[in-house]
Short mmCIF file of C-alpha atoms in Angstrom, two decimals:
data_model
loop_
_atom_site.label_atom_id
_atom_site.label_comp_id
_atom_site.label_asym_id
_atom_site.label_seq_id
_atom_site.Cartn_x
_atom_site.Cartn_y
_atom_site.Cartn_z
CA MET A 1 188.63 76.26 114.10
CA ALA A 2 191.81 76.86 117.31
CA ASP A 3 190.19 77.66 120.27
CA THR A 4 192.80 81.52 119.90
CA ASP A 5 190.52 81.90 117.18
CA SER A 6 187.91 83.51 119.65
CA LYS A 7 187.87 86.98 121.43
CA VAL A 8 187.16 87.72 125.34
CA LEU A 9 184.05 89.44 125.41
CA GLY A 10 184.15 89.86 128.93
CA VAL A 11 185.40 87.76 132.27
CA VAL A 12 183.33 87.09 135.67
CA LEU A 13 186.63 86.37 137.97
CA LEU A 14 186.28 84.42 141.98
CA VAL A 15 189.33 85.72 143.93
CA ARG A 16 190.39 84.48 147.21
CA HIS A 17 191.71 86.68 149.75
CA GLY A 18 195.16 87.32 150.28
CA ASP A 19 197.78 86.55 153.50
CA ARG A 20 195.45 87.62 156.45
CA GLN A 21 196.68 87.22 160.34
CA GLY A 22 195.29 83.70 162.65
CA PHE A 23 191.39 83.28 162.15
CA TYR A 24 189.27 80.78 163.55
CA GLN A 25 186.01 79.09 162.77
CA SER A 26 183.89 77.05 164.60
CA PRO A 27 184.51 73.34 163.04
CA THR A 28 180.82 72.29 163.23
CA THR A 29 179.23 75.75 162.43
CA TYR A 30 181.99 77.50 160.79
CA THR A 31 180.92 80.77 162.58
CA PRO A 32 183.66 82.82 162.66
CA SER A 33 186.44 85.20 164.27
CA ASN A 34 187.53 88.41 163.17
CA THR A 35 191.37 88.82 161.59
CA ILE A 36 193.45 91.72 159.19
CA LEU A 37 195.07 91.73 156.18
CA THR A 38 198.42 91.74 156.57
CA PRO A 39 200.78 93.91 154.16
CA LEU A 40 201.65 90.71 152.40
CA GLY A 41 197.96 90.30 151.81
CA ASN A 42 197.88 93.70 149.91
CA GLN A 43 200.33 92.25 148.06
CA GLN A 44 198.75 90.17 147.23
CA GLU A 45 196.32 90.68 145.52
CA PHE A 46 197.59 94.40 143.40
CA GLN A 47 199.37 91.76 141.89
CA LEU A 48 196.71 89.14 140.90
CA GLY A 49 195.78 92.48 139.59
CA THR A 50 198.68 93.30 137.95
CA HIS A 51 198.74 90.26 136.65
CA LEU A 52 195.24 90.77 135.54
CA GLN A 53 195.29 93.82 134.13
CA SER A 54 197.99 93.29 131.46
CA LEU A 55 196.44 90.36 130.51
CA TYR A 56 192.46 92.09 130.16
CA LEU A 57 192.84 95.51 129.49
CA ASN A 58 196.06 95.78 127.82
CA ASP A 59 196.14 97.00 124.34
CA SER A 60 198.63 94.37 122.83
CA SER A 61 197.43 90.72 124.98
CA PRO A 62 194.96 88.77 122.86
CA CYS A 63 192.66 87.87 126.31
CA ARG A 64 191.83 92.11 125.66
CA ILE A 65 188.36 91.96 126.35
CA GLU A 66 186.81 93.81 123.99
CA GLY A 67 185.83 97.29 124.33
CA ILE A 68 186.87 97.82 127.98
CA SER A 69 188.72 100.89 129.15
CA ASN A 70 192.49 100.08 130.07
CA THR A 71 193.03 102.87 132.21
CA LEU A 72 190.90 105.13 133.56
CA VAL A 73 188.17 103.17 134.78
CA ASN A 74 184.69 103.18 133.27
CA TYR A 75 182.34 102.90 136.33
CA THR A 76 179.85 101.57 134.56
CA GLN A 77 181.74 98.13 133.10
CA LEU A 78 182.74 96.70 136.09
CA ARG A 79 180.84 94.61 138.59
CA VAL A 80 182.66 94.66 141.98
CA ARG A 81 181.02 92.39 145.22
CA ALA A 82 183.42 91.73 148.42
CA ASP A 83 182.09 88.81 151.15
CA ALA A 84 181.47 91.65 153.91
CA GLY A 85 180.93 88.73 157.00
CA GLY A 86 183.35 85.86 157.73
CA GLU A 87 186.78 87.63 158.20
CA ALA A 88 185.51 91.57 159.02
CA GLY A 89 186.99 93.66 156.22
CA VAL A 90 189.98 90.80 155.32
CA ILE A 91 187.68 90.16 152.10
CA LEU A 92 186.65 93.50 151.60
CA ASN A 93 190.52 94.90 151.93
CA SER A 94 191.60 92.06 149.52
CA ALA A 95 189.47 93.78 146.80
CA GLN A 96 189.93 97.14 146.88
CA SER A 97 194.94 96.00 146.68
CA LEU A 98 193.49 93.96 143.55
CA LEU A 99 191.54 96.61 142.21
CA GLN A 100 195.07 99.17 142.35
CA GLY A 101 196.25 96.77 140.66
CA LEU A 102 193.99 96.46 137.97
CA PHE A 103 193.60 100.26 136.80
CA PRO A 104 196.22 102.30 139.12
CA ALA A 105 196.51 105.55 140.09
CA ASN A 106 196.67 107.86 136.92
CA SER A 107 197.07 112.04 136.60
CA ASN A 108 194.34 111.46 134.08
CA SER A 109 191.61 111.46 137.28
CA SER A 110 190.85 114.42 137.07
CA THR A 111 188.13 117.18 136.71
CA VAL A 112 187.70 120.77 135.48
CA LEU A 113 186.46 123.43 137.63
CA ALA A 114 184.58 126.22 136.49
CA ASN A 115 187.59 129.08 137.10
CA GLY A 116 189.61 126.58 135.32
CA THR A 117 191.30 124.65 137.87
CA THR A 118 192.30 121.08 137.07
CA ILE A 119 192.23 119.07 140.64
CA THR A 120 193.76 114.83 140.66
CA ALA A 121 192.77 112.71 142.59
CA PRO A 122 194.12 112.10 145.69
CA LEU A 123 197.86 109.86 145.62
CA ALA A 124 198.79 110.78 141.96
CA GLY A 125 195.73 109.91 140.64
CA TYR A 126 194.08 107.30 142.16
CA GLN A 127 191.11 105.87 141.49
CA TYR A 128 188.57 105.05 144.05
CA ILE A 129 186.41 101.90 142.24
CA PRO A 130 183.11 100.94 144.15
CA ILE A 131 182.07 97.80 145.50
CA GLU A 132 179.41 96.05 146.82
CA SER A 133 180.05 94.49 150.06
CA VAL A 134 178.00 92.00 150.85
CA GLU A 135 176.73 91.97 154.53
CA PRO A 136 175.13 87.89 154.74
CA GLN A 137 172.81 88.83 157.27
CA ASN A 138 171.40 91.07 154.63
CA ASP A 139 172.18 88.70 151.68
CA ILE A 140 173.06 84.69 151.25
CA SER A 141 175.08 85.24 147.87
CA LEU A 142 178.36 84.81 149.04
CA GLU A 143 178.15 82.81 152.06
CA GLY A 144 175.52 80.70 151.64
CA TRP A 145 176.38 78.03 154.66
CA THR A 146 176.50 80.98 157.53
CA SER A 147 172.93 79.29 160.08
CA CYS A 148 172.76 76.57 156.83
CA ASN A 149 170.80 74.06 159.43
CA THR A 150 170.35 70.87 156.73
CA PHE A 151 174.43 72.05 155.96
CA ASN A 152 175.35 71.96 160.14
CA GLN A 153 173.42 68.72 160.37
CA ALA A 154 175.41 66.91 157.09
CA THR A 155 178.91 68.40 158.38
CA SER A 156 177.35 66.63 162.20
CA GLU A 157 176.82 63.58 159.82
CA PHE A 158 180.08 63.09 158.61
CA TYR A 159 181.69 63.73 161.54
CA ASN A 160 179.68 60.75 162.41
CA SER A 161 180.33 58.15 159.26
CA LEU A 162 183.22 55.63 158.68
CA ALA A 163 185.12 57.18 156.15
CA PHE A 164 185.73 59.74 158.94
CA HIS A 165 186.27 57.73 161.24
CA HIS A 166 188.85 55.71 159.65
CA MET A 167 190.78 58.80 157.95
CA ALA A 168 191.26 59.71 162.13
CA SER A 169 192.32 56.03 162.76
CA ASP A 170 194.54 56.38 159.94
CA HIS A 171 196.24 59.82 160.69
CA ALA A 172 196.04 58.93 164.58
CA ASN A 173 199.66 59.61 165.48
CA PHE A 174 200.10 62.06 163.34
CA ILE A 175 197.84 63.83 164.21
CA ASN A 176 198.74 63.58 168.20
CA SER A 177 201.84 64.38 167.68
CA LEU A 178 200.79 67.99 166.42
CA SER A 179 199.60 68.47 170.08
CA PRO A 180 203.61 70.28 171.03
CA TYR A 181 202.86 72.58 168.33
CA LEU A 182 199.15 74.28 168.54
CA ASP A 183 199.11 75.75 171.77
CA GLY A 184 195.94 74.26 173.16
CA ARG A 185 193.87 74.06 170.34
CA PRO A 186 191.82 70.63 170.14
CA VAL A 187 193.86 67.95 168.17
CA THR A 188 191.28 66.13 166.16
CA LEU A 189 190.32 65.51 163.04
CA GLU A 190 187.22 67.39 163.62
CA ASN A 191 189.27 70.52 163.90
CA MET A 192 192.42 70.00 161.50
CA TRP A 193 190.82 73.17 159.34
CA ASN A 194 192.01 75.22 162.39
CA ILE A 195 195.17 72.89 162.85
CA PHE A 196 196.60 73.67 159.41
CA ASP A 197 195.47 77.44 159.31
CA PHE A 198 197.12 78.17 162.69
CA MET A 199 200.59 76.18 161.46
CA ASN A 200 200.74 77.19 158.00
CA VAL A 201 200.03 80.53 159.51
CA GLN A 202 202.04 80.73 161.96
CA SER A 203 205.15 79.27 159.41
CA ILE A 204 205.14 82.14 157.23
CA HIS A 205 205.11 84.88 160.39
CA ASN A 206 206.75 83.31 163.22
CA ALA A 207 210.09 82.55 163.04
CA ALA A 208 210.94 80.42 165.92
CA PHE A 209 207.26 78.59 164.82
CA ALA A 210 209.24 78.18 161.08
CA ARG A 211 212.75 76.37 162.34
CA ALA A 212 210.94 74.32 165.04
CA LEU A 213 208.56 72.62 162.89
CA PRO A 214 209.48 69.21 161.19
CA PRO A 215 209.68 69.62 157.47
CA THR A 216 206.98 67.28 156.02
CA TYR A 217 204.05 68.65 159.14
CA LEU A 218 202.79 71.75 157.19
CA GLU A 219 202.66 69.84 154.07
CA GLN A 220 200.65 66.91 155.90
CA ALA A 221 198.48 68.50 157.82
CA ARG A 222 197.58 71.24 154.57
CA TYR A 223 196.55 67.01 153.12
CA LEU A 224 194.05 66.36 156.19
CA ALA A 225 192.78 70.04 155.87
CA ASN A 226 192.00 69.50 152.03
CA TRP A 227 189.95 66.69 152.66
CA HIS A 228 188.17 67.04 155.23
CA GLU A 229 187.20 71.02 153.80
CA TYR A 230 185.25 68.79 150.50
CA ASN A 231 184.04 66.80 152.10
CA VAL A 232 182.23 69.01 154.16
CA PHE A 233 181.77 71.41 151.40
CA SER A 234 180.95 69.67 148.40
CA ASP A 235 178.17 66.88 148.06
CA PRO A 236 177.60 63.57 145.85
CA ARG A 237 174.78 65.12 144.03
CA PRO A 238 175.28 68.36 142.16
CA ASP A 239 172.02 70.15 144.42
CA GLY A 240 172.92 68.55 147.09
CA ILE A 241 172.83 70.09 150.62
CA LYS A 242 177.33 70.16 151.00
CA ASN A 243 177.41 72.29 147.27
CA ILE A 244 175.76 75.41 148.57
CA ALA A 245 179.04 77.94 149.31
CA GLY A 246 178.43 77.48 145.56
CA ARG A 247 174.20 76.99 144.71
CA THR A 248 174.17 80.69 146.22
CA ILE A 249 176.54 81.73 144.29
CA LEU A 250 175.41 80.15 140.60
CA PRO A 251 172.81 83.30 140.45
CA SER A 252 175.22 86.06 140.26
CA ILE A 253 177.72 84.01 138.04
CA LEU A 254 175.45 83.33 135.71
CA ALA A 255 174.09 87.12 136.00
CA GLY A 256 177.06 87.91 135.00
CA PHE A 257 177.37 86.50 132.36
CA LYS A 258 173.59 87.78 130.47
CA SER A 259 174.77 91.52 131.82
CA ILE A 260 178.25 90.16 128.84
CA VAL A 261 176.62 88.46 126.25
CA ASP A 262 173.41 91.29 126.14
CA PRO A 263 175.06 94.22 123.47
CA SER A 264 173.24 96.60 125.18
CA ASP A 265 174.22 96.08 128.85
CA PRO A 266 177.73 97.70 129.59
CA VAL A 267 179.38 95.69 131.77
CA LYS A 268 182.42 93.27 130.65
CA PHE A 269 184.19 92.56 133.90
CA ILE A 270 182.88 90.44 136.68
CA TYR A 271 184.92 90.10 140.11
CA HIS A 272 183.12 88.08 143.34
CA ALA A 273 185.58 88.65 146.15
CA ILE A 274 185.50 85.09 148.48
CA SER A 275 186.60 82.40 150.54
CA TYR A 276 187.73 78.97 150.41
CA LYS A 277 184.56 77.28 150.33
CA PRO A 278 182.68 78.37 146.78
CA PHE A 279 185.86 77.69 144.94
CA ILE A 280 185.43 73.55 146.32
CA SER A 281 181.77 73.25 145.99
CA LEU A 282 182.41 75.32 142.24
CA PHE A 283 184.99 72.75 141.47
CA ASN A 284 182.46 70.30 142.35
CA ILE A 285 180.37 71.81 140.51
CA THR A 286 181.29 71.85 137.67
CA ARG A 287 183.68 68.94 136.89
CA ALA A 288 187.22 70.25 137.45
CA THR A 289 187.68 67.74 140.18
CA GLU A 290 187.15 65.44 137.74
CA ALA A 291 189.98 65.72 135.05
CA VAL A 292 191.91 67.33 138.23
CA PRO A 293 192.38 65.91 141.21
CA GLY A 294 194.77 68.54 142.61
CA LEU A 295 191.91 71.11 142.89
CA ALA A 296 190.17 69.41 145.61
CA GLY A 297 191.07 71.37 148.13
CA ILE A 298 191.51 74.60 149.68
CA VAL A 299 192.48 76.60 147.53
CA ASP A 300 196.07 79.86 148.39
CA TYR A 301 195.98 83.02 148.84
CA ALA A 302 194.84 85.63 146.38
CA ALA A 303 193.93 82.22 143.79
CA ALA A 304 191.81 82.61 141.12
CA VAL A 305 188.98 81.04 138.87
CA ALA A 306 188.65 83.11 135.69
CA LEU A 307 185.11 81.88 133.52
CA GLU A 308 185.66 83.86 130.48
CA VAL A 309 183.73 84.08 127.82
CA ARG A 310 184.19 84.11 124.54
CA GLN A 311 182.74 84.45 121.05
CA PRO A 312 184.34 82.33 118.38
CA PRO A 313 184.34 83.48 114.61
CA SER A 314 181.61 81.15 114.31
CA GLY A 315 178.69 80.31 116.44
CA GLN A 316 177.23 80.97 120.15
CA PRO A 317 180.12 82.57 122.61
CA VAL A 318 181.37 80.05 124.44
CA LEU A 319 183.03 79.34 128.31
CA ARG A 320 186.35 78.76 128.98
CA PHE A 321 187.80 78.11 132.45
CA LYS A 322 190.87 79.73 133.94
CA PHE A 323 192.27 78.98 137.67
CA LYS A 324 195.24 80.58 138.85
CA ASN A 325 196.65 78.61 142.61
CA GLY A 326 197.78 82.19 144.58
CA THR A 327 201.85 82.28 143.64
CA ASP A 328 201.55 80.23 140.44
CA PRO A 329 203.32 82.58 137.73
CA GLU A 330 199.25 82.96 135.34
CA LEU A 331 195.77 81.56 134.83
CA LYS A 332 196.54 78.64 133.24
CA ARG A 333 193.16 76.86 131.26
CA TYR A 334 191.33 73.08 133.02
CA PRO A 335 188.93 71.23 131.44
CA PHE A 336 185.74 71.63 133.19
CA PHE A 337 182.42 69.69 132.58
CA GLY A 338 183.80 67.28 131.13
CA SER A 339 185.14 68.79 128.32
CA ALA A 340 189.07 69.25 127.86
CA THR A 341 188.02 72.57 126.05
CA ASP A 342 185.92 75.95 125.70
CA VAL A 343 182.02 75.30 126.45
CA PRO A 344 178.93 76.23 124.85
CA LEU A 345 177.53 79.41 127.37
CA GLN A 346 174.14 78.10 126.96
CA ASP A 347 174.94 74.64 127.56
CA PHE A 348 176.77 75.35 131.11
CA VAL A 349 174.20 78.17 131.99
CA ASN A 350 170.84 75.22 131.23
CA SER A 351 172.54 72.55 133.09
CA VAL A 352 174.08 74.52 136.45
CA GLU A 353 170.56 77.41 136.57
CA PRO A 354 168.98 75.32 138.11
CA LEU A 355 170.77 74.35 141.19
CA GLY A 356 171.12 77.76 141.87
CA ILE A 357 169.34 79.16 145.50
CA ASP A 358 168.41 83.09 144.09
CA SER A 359 165.62 83.55 146.63
CA LEU A 360 165.82 84.19 150.35
CA SER A 361 162.59 81.81 150.59
CA GLU A 362 163.90 78.91 148.79
CA TRP A 363 167.47 80.00 151.32
CA CYS A 364 165.13 79.22 154.06
CA THR A 365 162.98 76.36 152.98
CA LEU A 366 166.62 74.00 152.23
CA CYS A 367 168.10 75.57 155.19
CA ASN A 368 165.60 75.02 157.73
CA ASN A 369 165.69 78.31 159.37
CA GLN A 370 162.76 79.93 159.97
CA GLN A 371 164.59 82.80 161.87
CA ASP A 372 168.81 83.84 160.92
CA ARG A 373 169.58 85.91 158.17
CA GLY A 374 165.97 87.48 157.23
CA CYS A 375 163.95 84.63 157.72
CA GLY A 376 162.19 85.66 160.49
CA ALA A 377 160.67 89.14 158.86
CA LEU A 378 160.23 86.70 155.30
CA ASN A 379 158.11 83.48 157.57
CA LEU A 380 155.88 86.00 159.34
CA ALA A 381 155.32 87.92 156.32
CA ALA A 382 154.51 85.01 155.39
CA THR A 383 152.20 83.87 158.09
CA SER A 384 150.14 88.23 157.69
CA ALA A 385 149.29 87.35 154.98
CA VAL A 386 147.97 83.91 155.11
CA ALA A 387 146.13 86.04 157.85
CA ALA A 388 144.72 89.05 156.16
CA ASN A 389 144.25 86.46 153.02
CA ARG A 390 141.52 84.57 154.80
CA PRO A 391 137.81 85.49 154.25
CA ALA A 392 135.80 88.03 155.95
CA ILE A 393 132.56 87.57 157.38
CA GLY A 394 130.07 89.20 155.83
CA SER A 395 126.45 89.64 158.34
CA VAL A 396 124.78 86.68 156.51
CA GLY A 397 127.82 84.47 157.74
CA ALA A 398 128.13 85.78 160.03
CA GLY A 399 124.68 85.51 160.80
CA PHE A 400 125.15 81.34 159.91
CA LEU A 401 127.91 81.00 162.74
CA GLY A 402 125.52 83.08 165.02
CA ALA A 403 123.03 80.15 165.37
CA GLY A 404 126.05 78.03 164.85
CA VAL A 405 127.05 78.74 168.26
CA MET A 406 124.08 79.11 169.84
CA LEU A 407 122.36 75.96 168.61
CA ALA A 408 125.12 74.20 169.70
CA LEU A 409 124.72 75.64 173.51
CA ALA A 410 121.84 74.17 172.96
CA LEU A 411 121.94 71.53 172.95
CA ALA A 412 124.86 71.04 175.83
CA MET A 413 122.14 72.18 177.92
CA PHE A 414 119.49 69.76 176.22
CA GLY A 415 122.52 66.96 177.11
CA VAL A 416 123.12 68.78 180.69
CA LEU A 417 119.35 68.42 181.60
CA LEU A 418 119.21 65.26 180.47
CA PHE A 419 121.65 63.83 182.14
CA LEU A 420 120.38 65.36 185.57
CA GLY A 421 117.02 63.99 184.62
CA VAL A 422 115.73 67.28 185.10
CA LEU A 423 114.69 66.14 181.02
CA THR A 424 112.79 63.18 179.43
CA VAL A 425 112.72 62.64 175.99
CA GLY A 426 109.14 62.24 175.16
CA PRO A 427 106.08 63.04 176.74
CA GLY A 428 106.15 64.35 179.65
CA ARG A 429 105.39 64.39 183.33
CA SER A 430 104.62 67.30 184.35
CA LYS A 431 103.04 70.25 183.57
CA ARG A 432 106.60 71.43 184.60
CA LYS A 433 108.90 69.25 183.11
CA ARG A 434 106.79 69.97 179.30
CA SER A 435 106.63 73.88 180.12
CA ALA A 436 110.66 73.28 179.99
CA THR A 437 109.92 71.32 177.34
CA ALA A 438 108.56 73.33 174.98
CA SER A 439 111.32 76.67 176.17
CA VAL A 440 113.79 74.27 174.67
CA ALA A 441 112.01 72.87 171.55
CA SER A 442 111.00 76.92 171.11
CA PHE A 443 114.85 78.13 171.48
CA SER A 444 115.97 75.62 169.29
CA SER A 445 113.86 76.29 165.97
CA ARG A 446 114.06 80.07 166.10
CA PRO A 447 114.63 80.73 162.26
CA CYS A 448 118.25 81.00 161.02
#
């Protein structure tokens, strides 16, 4: 059976944002700064949306998604989620630009009023597609690494590793030579992502910088940044903490597959607008980097992964992995999961589902966090629940408790009196002592 015989039931997309202005993130915690999308970034995403439209919505395309509306958007068929954290509005705005290309303005995007007047949407029929803004403080799925203490610890351990020190030593001359081009930024291998990003942004938008930078410097910086980020965001163990960027997004991806193959669910097109980090982890988890080592690094602006759910003429649905790195002309098929052909969907789900982190409580435990991103409220709720579930003390229990306290008090008093010589053990020598003994005896022998 030829792979071309299968029909596309739906697709789950992962897309990096477009070109943006300068951006800084902490090398140790990846705490980000704000930045903004550029017109170039808008155009990159729009063009990608146009490409996806021709591939998945065009009636003449062999990859057309069966049953999907291709001119006027059917909102029930799309699910769009955008990371609204790290880079401020860059990712959300990128998603809006892509959707403009996917479903361009259409004069039929209109409504007829009760008086017979036809009203067309603004901008010649602009189609407003809902986007779920995923806030990191409310949802862990698209930024699993943020405020994750065990991830930060793993990053520090990487910086202290022999491999890291060897790489820093091997490239020390090049790294030190970068200082004149970095406007005072720290010139260290730890800071290599920020170094490369600054050089890349300046090379795109600053003509004087682009002329002054030696020809090979940007690619050398890219090589080191790729090595740096791959080792931060990928783990030798599929369930390792450094894969957390991929592990937290997995449940959302799998939910998309479930919707696509469910005949009662209209969703056919699932789009995740994200940063570069989940790509690195997912390429590692799916073993795509084993077959194509060039995937082990930072994807370009507007890079896209398409996970196509396909139905062969017989048998169960299969999954096809495609990737387009930035300005590549089209999505290309890549081997993954150790296979050069389509992978049975259920096999993929069975393999990766245990790796997914799909609850806040699991994330808080894994990341050793008891206060951020809802962990504090969760911890407080758990503590309150334990207190509320403690058995109440009834009247009989209260009696036993009171008697126990009184007995302990009596024994303490008894010991003090013995220590002071006021009380003796055995027959007393005086009425006073006998009276005291009788008093203590009668006190301690009261019925419970």
